[in-house]
Amino acid sequence: MRIADEFRRLWQGVRLFALISWFHGFKIAGNMIDRRGGVIEQRIARLMSRRILAVLDMHVTVEGQEHAKFIENYAVASNHLSYLDWVLILAEFPNSVSFIAKRAVTLMPVFGSYLRNRGVLIDRRKGQTARSVIRDAAVSSPWPLLIFPEGTRSPDGNLQPFRRAGIRILTDQGLKLLPIVLLGTYEGLSREARCIRKGQRLHMIILPPIDPKQIGAAAACDELERVINETYDARRAEFERKS
């Protein structure tokens, strides 16, 4: 059984490596054409992410896309369960985003190079603080920022307490918060997993935006954590029964 699992893991890695290498060539060519704008790279990342999910036979559904239409001056906040979160968001979130991440995440297979070019990276080795990086990016980023308020992947599939500092910076800038809830990514690739689970159902829920100008910055942070936790808890059991 272990030999079969290792062979499956190796074959999965070979297929993904070939796919990523193919798209990487297009990305290099795109960056030569659109060196600063990044529009081509964003589109290539979306196509690559969708192709990865297709190769893995993932069954993806999205609800609430209407909440991401016609919205301006906002940041996106998502629960964080797995490395698959990045793939699912790039593939299916309706708008392009800039991920806020620690520089160490750029070592992640597949999307590390993308984050080095298009992410908002916090590098404490250079004396950077999360507060200063996020504040500057909120003003200068050409795309909405995306933050994982838990700060790291879930160790067990349950949500962790939110770290408020990053969210508070965004609300202090007057940005609306657009909550999204991801389901199935932990089951598809948990922290301990050595191989991605093929055929996993993945689901994204885009919730109505929260406006700190209407309820205040502190209340917006509270509301964000409440709606993400309540939605995740309410939908998780139902989702797992259908998986």
mmCIF file of C-alpha atoms in Angstrom:
data_model
loop_
_atom_site.group_PDB
_atom_site.id
_atom_site.type_symbol
_atom_site.label_atom_id
_atom_site.label_comp_id
_atom_site.label_asym_id
_atom_site.label_seq_id
_atom_site.Cartn_x
_atom_site.Cartn_y
_atom_site.Cartn_z
ATOM 1 C CA MET A 1 0.000 0.000 0.000
ATOM 2 C CA ARG A 2 2.829 2.368 0.894
ATOM 3 C CA ILE A 3 4.575 1.649 -2.411
ATOM 4 C CA ALA A 4 1.350 2.410 -4.289
ATOM 5 C CA ASP A 5 0.921 5.657 -2.354
ATOM 6 C CA GLU A 6 4.486 6.732 -3.079
ATOM 7 C CA PHE A 7 4.096 5.912 -6.758
ATOM 8 C CA ARG A 8 0.864 7.923 -6.899
ATOM 9 C CA ARG A 9 2.572 10.831 -5.171
ATOM 10 C CA LEU A 10 5.494 10.677 -7.611
ATOM 11 C CA TRP A 11 3.231 10.513 -10.665
ATOM 12 C CA GLN A 12 1.145 13.403 -9.354
ATOM 13 C CA GLY A 13 4.293 15.454 -8.883
ATOM 14 C CA VAL A 14 5.546 14.691 -12.396
ATOM 15 C CA ARG A 15 2.234 15.718 -13.982
ATOM 16 C CA LEU A 16 2.037 18.937 -11.994
ATOM 17 C CA PHE A 17 5.678 19.785 -12.688
ATOM 18 C CA ALA A 18 5.153 19.345 -16.427
ATOM 19 C CA LEU A 19 2.023 21.489 -16.336
ATOM 20 C CA ILE A 20 3.647 24.227 -14.291
ATOM 21 C CA SER A 21 6.761 24.275 -16.489
ATOM 22 C CA TRP A 22 4.590 24.721 -19.561
ATOM 23 C CA PHE A 23 2.745 27.657 -18.032
ATOM 24 C CA HIS A 24 5.975 29.113 -16.647
ATOM 25 C CA GLY A 25 7.224 29.605 -20.195
ATOM 26 C CA PHE A 26 4.112 31.611 -21.018
ATOM 27 C CA LYS A 27 4.563 33.615 -17.823
ATOM 28 C CA ILE A 28 8.115 34.609 -18.761
ATOM 29 C CA ALA A 29 6.971 35.690 -22.214
ATOM 30 C CA GLY A 30 4.054 37.594 -20.718
ATOM 31 C CA ASN A 31 6.291 39.455 -18.282
ATOM 32 C CA MET A 32 8.537 40.547 -21.132
ATOM 33 C CA ILE A 33 5.511 42.136 -22.781
ATOM 34 C CA ASP A 34 3.843 43.457 -19.629
ATOM 35 C CA ARG A 35 6.770 43.868 -17.252
ATOM 36 C CA ARG A 36 5.144 46.260 -14.793
ATOM 37 C CA GLY A 37 1.424 45.857 -15.190
ATOM 38 C CA GLY A 38 1.221 42.180 -14.318
ATOM 39 C CA VAL A 39 -2.139 41.738 -16.051
ATOM 40 C CA ILE A 40 -0.861 38.954 -18.292
ATOM 41 C CA GLU A 41 0.766 37.155 -15.362
ATOM 42 C CA GLN A 42 -2.481 37.346 -13.381
ATOM 43 C CA ARG A 43 -4.391 35.769 -16.242
ATOM 44 C CA ILE A 44 -1.789 33.063 -16.722
ATOM 45 C CA ALA A 45 -1.908 32.300 -12.981
ATOM 46 C CA ARG A 46 -5.690 31.948 -13.200
ATOM 47 C CA LEU A 47 -5.486 29.617 -16.201
ATOM 48 C CA MET A 48 -2.743 27.552 -14.566
ATOM 49 C CA SER A 49 -4.676 27.256 -11.303
ATOM 50 C CA ARG A 50 -7.794 26.113 -13.106
ATOM 51 C CA ARG A 51 -5.793 23.581 -15.073
ATOM 52 C CA ILE A 52 -4.182 22.230 -11.896
ATOM 53 C CA LEU A 53 -7.613 21.732 -10.327
ATOM 54 C CA ALA A 54 -8.803 20.006 -13.494
ATOM 55 C CA VAL A 55 -5.790 17.655 -13.584
ATOM 56 C CA LEU A 56 -6.517 16.761 -9.950
ATOM 57 C CA ASP A 57 -10.192 16.111 -10.800
ATOM 58 C CA MET A 58 -11.311 18.664 -8.219
ATOM 59 C CA HIS A 59 -15.020 19.495 -8.230
ATOM 60 C CA VAL A 60 -15.224 23.251 -7.664
ATOM 61 C CA THR A 61 -18.299 25.348 -6.895
ATOM 62 C CA VAL A 62 -18.591 29.039 -6.059
ATOM 63 C CA GLU A 63 -21.477 30.986 -4.575
ATOM 64 C CA GLY A 64 -21.974 34.665 -3.866
ATOM 65 C CA GLN A 65 -20.043 35.960 -6.878
ATOM 66 C CA GLU A 66 -22.447 38.876 -7.093
ATOM 67 C CA HIS A 67 -20.850 40.317 -3.942
ATOM 68 C CA ALA A 68 -17.533 40.768 -5.784
ATOM 69 C CA LYS A 69 -19.090 42.723 -8.642
ATOM 70 C CA PHE A 70 -19.136 46.512 -8.770
ATOM 71 C CA ILE A 71 -17.256 46.800 -5.473
ATOM 72 C CA GLU A 72 -14.449 49.335 -5.066
ATOM 73 C CA ASN A 73 -11.934 50.223 -2.365
ATOM 74 C CA TYR A 74 -11.920 46.850 -0.665
ATOM 75 C CA ALA A 75 -9.707 44.056 0.634
ATOM 76 C CA VAL A 76 -10.490 40.348 0.718
ATOM 77 C CA ALA A 77 -10.223 38.214 3.875
ATOM 78 C CA SER A 78 -10.298 34.418 3.798
ATOM 79 C CA ASN A 79 -10.001 31.504 6.189
ATOM 80 C CA HIS A 80 -6.787 29.530 5.694
ATOM 81 C CA LEU A 81 -6.841 25.728 5.670
ATOM 82 C CA SER A 82 -4.283 24.547 3.138
ATOM 83 C CA TYR A 83 -1.862 25.411 0.357
ATOM 84 C CA LEU A 84 -4.789 24.614 -1.939
ATOM 85 C CA ASP A 85 -6.386 27.866 -0.759
ATOM 86 C CA TRP A 86 -4.010 29.804 -3.006
ATOM 87 C CA VAL A 87 -4.882 27.651 -6.006
ATOM 88 C CA LEU A 88 -8.633 27.875 -5.439
ATOM 89 C CA ILE A 89 -8.607 31.653 -4.956
ATOM 90 C CA LEU A 90 -6.442 32.309 -8.008
ATOM 91 C CA ALA A 91 -8.614 29.993 -10.090
ATOM 92 C CA GLU A 92 -12.092 31.044 -9.032
ATOM 93 C CA PHE A 93 -12.225 34.375 -7.219
ATOM 94 C CA PRO A 94 -13.789 36.707 -9.811
ATOM 95 C CA ASN A 95 -11.215 39.505 -9.489
ATOM 96 C CA SER A 96 -7.421 39.628 -9.434
ATOM 97 C CA VAL A 97 -5.884 40.097 -5.979
ATOM 98 C CA SER A 98 -2.503 40.641 -4.333
ATOM 99 C CA PHE A 99 -1.811 38.140 -1.554
ATOM 100 C CA ILE A 100 -0.320 39.374 1.711
ATOM 101 C CA ALA A 101 2.209 36.738 2.773
ATOM 102 C CA LYS A 102 5.410 36.116 4.681
ATOM 103 C CA ARG A 103 8.449 35.950 2.440
ATOM 104 C CA ALA A 104 9.024 32.361 3.562
ATOM 105 C CA VAL A 105 5.903 31.374 1.627
ATOM 106 C CA THR A 106 7.717 32.158 -1.633
ATOM 107 C CA LEU A 107 9.494 28.820 -1.127
ATOM 108 C CA MET A 108 6.136 27.118 -1.652
ATOM 109 C CA PRO A 109 6.068 24.931 -4.764
ATOM 110 C CA VAL A 110 4.124 26.189 -7.770
ATOM 111 C CA PHE A 111 3.151 29.665 -6.588
ATOM 112 C CA GLY A 112 6.329 30.858 -4.903
ATOM 113 C CA SER A 113 7.605 32.614 -8.019
ATOM 114 C CA TYR A 114 4.200 34.198 -8.606
ATOM 115 C CA LEU A 115 4.176 35.594 -5.064
ATOM 116 C CA ARG A 116 7.698 36.948 -5.443
ATOM 117 C CA ASN A 117 6.509 39.003 -8.404
ATOM 118 C CA ARG A 118 2.933 39.902 -7.481
ATOM 119 C CA GLY A 119 2.485 39.301 -3.762
ATOM 120 C CA VAL A 120 2.768 41.732 -0.865
ATOM 121 C CA LEU A 121 5.632 40.177 1.077
ATOM 122 C CA ILE A 122 6.611 40.776 4.682
ATOM 123 C CA ASP A 123 10.348 40.241 5.180
ATOM 124 C CA ARG A 124 11.372 40.780 8.794
ATOM 125 C CA ARG A 125 15.012 40.101 7.906
ATOM 126 C CA LYS A 126 14.990 43.512 6.251
ATOM 127 C CA GLY A 127 13.474 45.127 9.313
ATOM 128 C CA GLN A 128 10.032 45.306 7.744
ATOM 129 C CA THR A 129 6.975 45.183 9.952
ATOM 130 C CA ALA A 130 3.654 43.753 8.840
ATOM 131 C CA ARG A 131 2.014 47.030 9.749
ATOM 132 C CA SER A 132 4.204 49.170 7.476
ATOM 133 C CA VAL A 133 4.093 46.727 4.543
ATOM 134 C CA ILE A 134 0.309 46.376 4.637
ATOM 135 C CA ARG A 135 -0.234 50.111 5.065
ATOM 136 C CA ASP A 136 1.963 50.914 2.062
ATOM 137 C CA ALA A 137 0.383 48.182 -0.070
ATOM 138 C CA ALA A 138 -3.132 49.355 0.747
ATOM 139 C CA VAL A 139 -2.255 52.619 -0.976
ATOM 140 C CA SER A 140 -0.054 51.398 -3.836
ATOM 141 C CA SER A 141 -1.324 47.957 -4.884
ATOM 142 C CA PRO A 142 -3.045 47.914 -8.296
ATOM 143 C CA TRP A 143 -5.302 45.098 -7.075
ATOM 144 C CA PRO A 144 -7.296 44.486 -3.909
ATOM 145 C CA LEU A 145 -5.236 42.944 -1.121
ATOM 146 C CA LEU A 146 -6.073 39.473 0.164
ATOM 147 C CA ILE A 147 -5.260 38.603 3.751
ATOM 148 C CA PHE A 148 -5.534 35.378 5.734
ATOM 149 C CA PRO A 149 -6.431 36.771 9.184
ATOM 150 C CA GLU A 150 -5.540 33.508 10.956
ATOM 151 C CA GLY A 151 -1.947 34.078 9.888
ATOM 152 C CA THR A 152 -1.164 30.462 9.057
ATOM 153 C CA ARG A 153 -2.756 27.255 7.816
ATOM 154 C CA SER A 154 -5.093 25.351 10.098
ATOM 155 C CA PRO A 155 -3.398 22.382 11.824
ATOM 156 C CA ASP A 156 -6.628 20.383 12.146
ATOM 157 C CA GLY A 157 -9.288 21.781 9.814
ATOM 158 C CA ASN A 158 -10.743 24.091 12.462
ATOM 159 C CA LEU A 159 -10.468 27.861 12.214
ATOM 160 C CA GLN A 160 -7.978 29.642 14.446
ATOM 161 C CA PRO A 161 -8.424 32.979 16.239
ATOM 162 C CA PHE A 162 -7.933 35.953 13.942
ATOM 163 C CA ARG A 163 -4.883 38.157 14.300
ATOM 164 C CA ARG A 164 -6.464 41.580 14.217
ATOM 165 C CA ALA A 165 -3.509 43.859 13.448
ATOM 166 C CA GLY A 166 -3.486 43.366 9.675
ATOM 167 C CA ILE A 167 -7.252 43.646 9.351
ATOM 168 C CA ARG A 168 -7.313 46.767 11.477
ATOM 169 C CA ILE A 169 -4.770 48.460 9.209
ATOM 170 C CA LEU A 170 -7.027 47.783 6.226
ATOM 171 C CA THR A 171 -10.136 49.104 7.957
ATOM 172 C CA ASP A 172 -8.238 52.161 9.206
ATOM 173 C CA GLN A 173 -7.513 52.886 5.537
ATOM 174 C CA GLY A 174 -11.274 52.930 4.966
ATOM 175 C CA LEU A 175 -11.281 49.746 2.886
ATOM 176 C CA LYS A 176 -14.347 47.537 2.825
ATOM 177 C CA LEU A 177 -13.758 43.928 3.876
ATOM 178 C CA LEU A 178 -15.013 41.208 1.529
ATOM 179 C CA PRO A 179 -15.152 37.899 3.452
ATOM 180 C CA ILE A 180 -14.735 34.584 1.672
ATOM 181 C CA VAL A 181 -15.069 31.110 3.179
ATOM 182 C CA LEU A 182 -13.260 28.106 1.701
ATOM 183 C CA LEU A 183 -14.391 24.521 2.239
ATOM 184 C CA GLY A 184 -12.706 21.257 1.274
ATOM 185 C CA THR A 185 -9.148 22.494 0.850
ATOM 186 C CA TYR A 186 -8.026 21.002 4.173
ATOM 187 C CA GLU A 187 -9.401 17.612 3.176
ATOM 188 C CA GLY A 188 -7.685 17.982 -0.194
ATOM 189 C CA LEU A 189 -4.268 18.832 1.265
ATOM 190 C CA SER A 190 -3.823 18.971 5.032
ATOM 191 C CA ARG A 191 -0.606 20.070 6.709
ATOM 192 C CA GLU A 192 0.505 16.477 7.245
ATOM 193 C CA ALA A 193 -0.481 15.180 3.802
ATOM 194 C CA ARG A 194 2.255 14.026 1.434
ATOM 195 C CA CYS A 195 -0.059 13.886 -1.558
ATOM 196 C CA ILE A 196 -3.029 15.904 -2.802
ATOM 197 C CA ARG A 197 -6.317 14.032 -2.600
ATOM 198 C CA LYS A 198 -7.719 13.748 -6.105
ATOM 199 C CA GLY A 199 -11.417 14.235 -6.744
ATOM 200 C CA GLN A 200 -11.970 16.415 -3.673
ATOM 201 C CA ARG A 201 -14.926 18.790 -3.649
ATOM 202 C CA LEU A 202 -13.898 22.434 -3.121
ATOM 203 C CA HIS A 203 -16.306 25.243 -2.404
ATOM 204 C CA MET A 204 -15.907 29.017 -2.147
ATOM 205 C CA ILE A 205 -18.504 31.261 -0.524
ATOM 206 C CA ILE A 206 -18.223 35.012 -1.131
ATOM 207 C CA LEU A 207 -20.113 36.895 1.568
ATOM 208 C CA PRO A 208 -21.504 40.450 1.505
ATOM 209 C CA PRO A 209 -18.903 43.190 2.089
ATOM 210 C CA ILE A 210 -18.444 44.839 5.466
ATOM 211 C CA ASP A 211 -18.033 48.624 5.419
ATOM 212 C CA PRO A 212 -16.024 50.093 8.330
ATOM 213 C CA LYS A 213 -17.274 53.557 7.403
ATOM 214 C CA GLN A 214 -20.759 52.449 8.404
ATOM 215 C CA ILE A 215 -20.059 50.463 11.578
ATOM 216 C CA GLY A 216 -16.558 51.566 12.610
ATOM 217 C CA ALA A 217 -13.165 49.928 12.150
ATOM 218 C CA ALA A 218 -13.198 47.858 15.350
ATOM 219 C CA ALA A 219 -16.734 46.614 14.769
ATOM 220 C CA ALA A 220 -15.835 45.676 11.183
ATOM 221 C CA CYS A 221 -13.009 43.451 12.469
ATOM 222 C CA ASP A 222 -15.391 41.783 14.922
ATOM 223 C CA GLU A 223 -18.023 41.278 12.235
ATOM 224 C CA LEU A 224 -15.490 39.790 9.821
ATOM 225 C CA GLU A 225 -14.395 37.121 12.289
ATOM 226 C CA ARG A 226 -17.985 36.379 13.263
ATOM 227 C CA VAL A 227 -19.359 35.875 9.743
ATOM 228 C CA ILE A 228 -16.418 33.763 8.559
ATOM 229 C CA ASN A 229 -16.544 31.514 11.622
ATOM 230 C CA GLU A 230 -20.322 31.162 11.642
ATOM 231 C CA THR A 231 -20.502 30.441 7.920
ATOM 232 C CA TYR A 232 -17.675 27.908 8.075
ATOM 233 C CA ASP A 233 -19.156 26.086 11.059
ATOM 234 C CA ALA A 234 -22.673 26.084 9.604
ATOM 235 C CA ARG A 235 -21.663 24.833 6.175
ATOM 236 C CA ARG A 236 -18.808 22.478 7.004
ATOM 237 C CA ALA A 237 -20.870 19.537 8.281
ATOM 238 C CA GLU A 238 -23.261 19.741 5.339
ATOM 239 C CA PHE A 239 -20.357 20.012 2.908
ATOM 240 C CA GLU A 240 -18.552 16.989 4.364
ATOM 241 C CA ARG A 241 -21.703 14.854 4.174
ATOM 242 C CA LYS A 242 -21.947 15.547 0.449
ATOM 243 C CA SER A 243 -18.240 14.959 -0.221
#
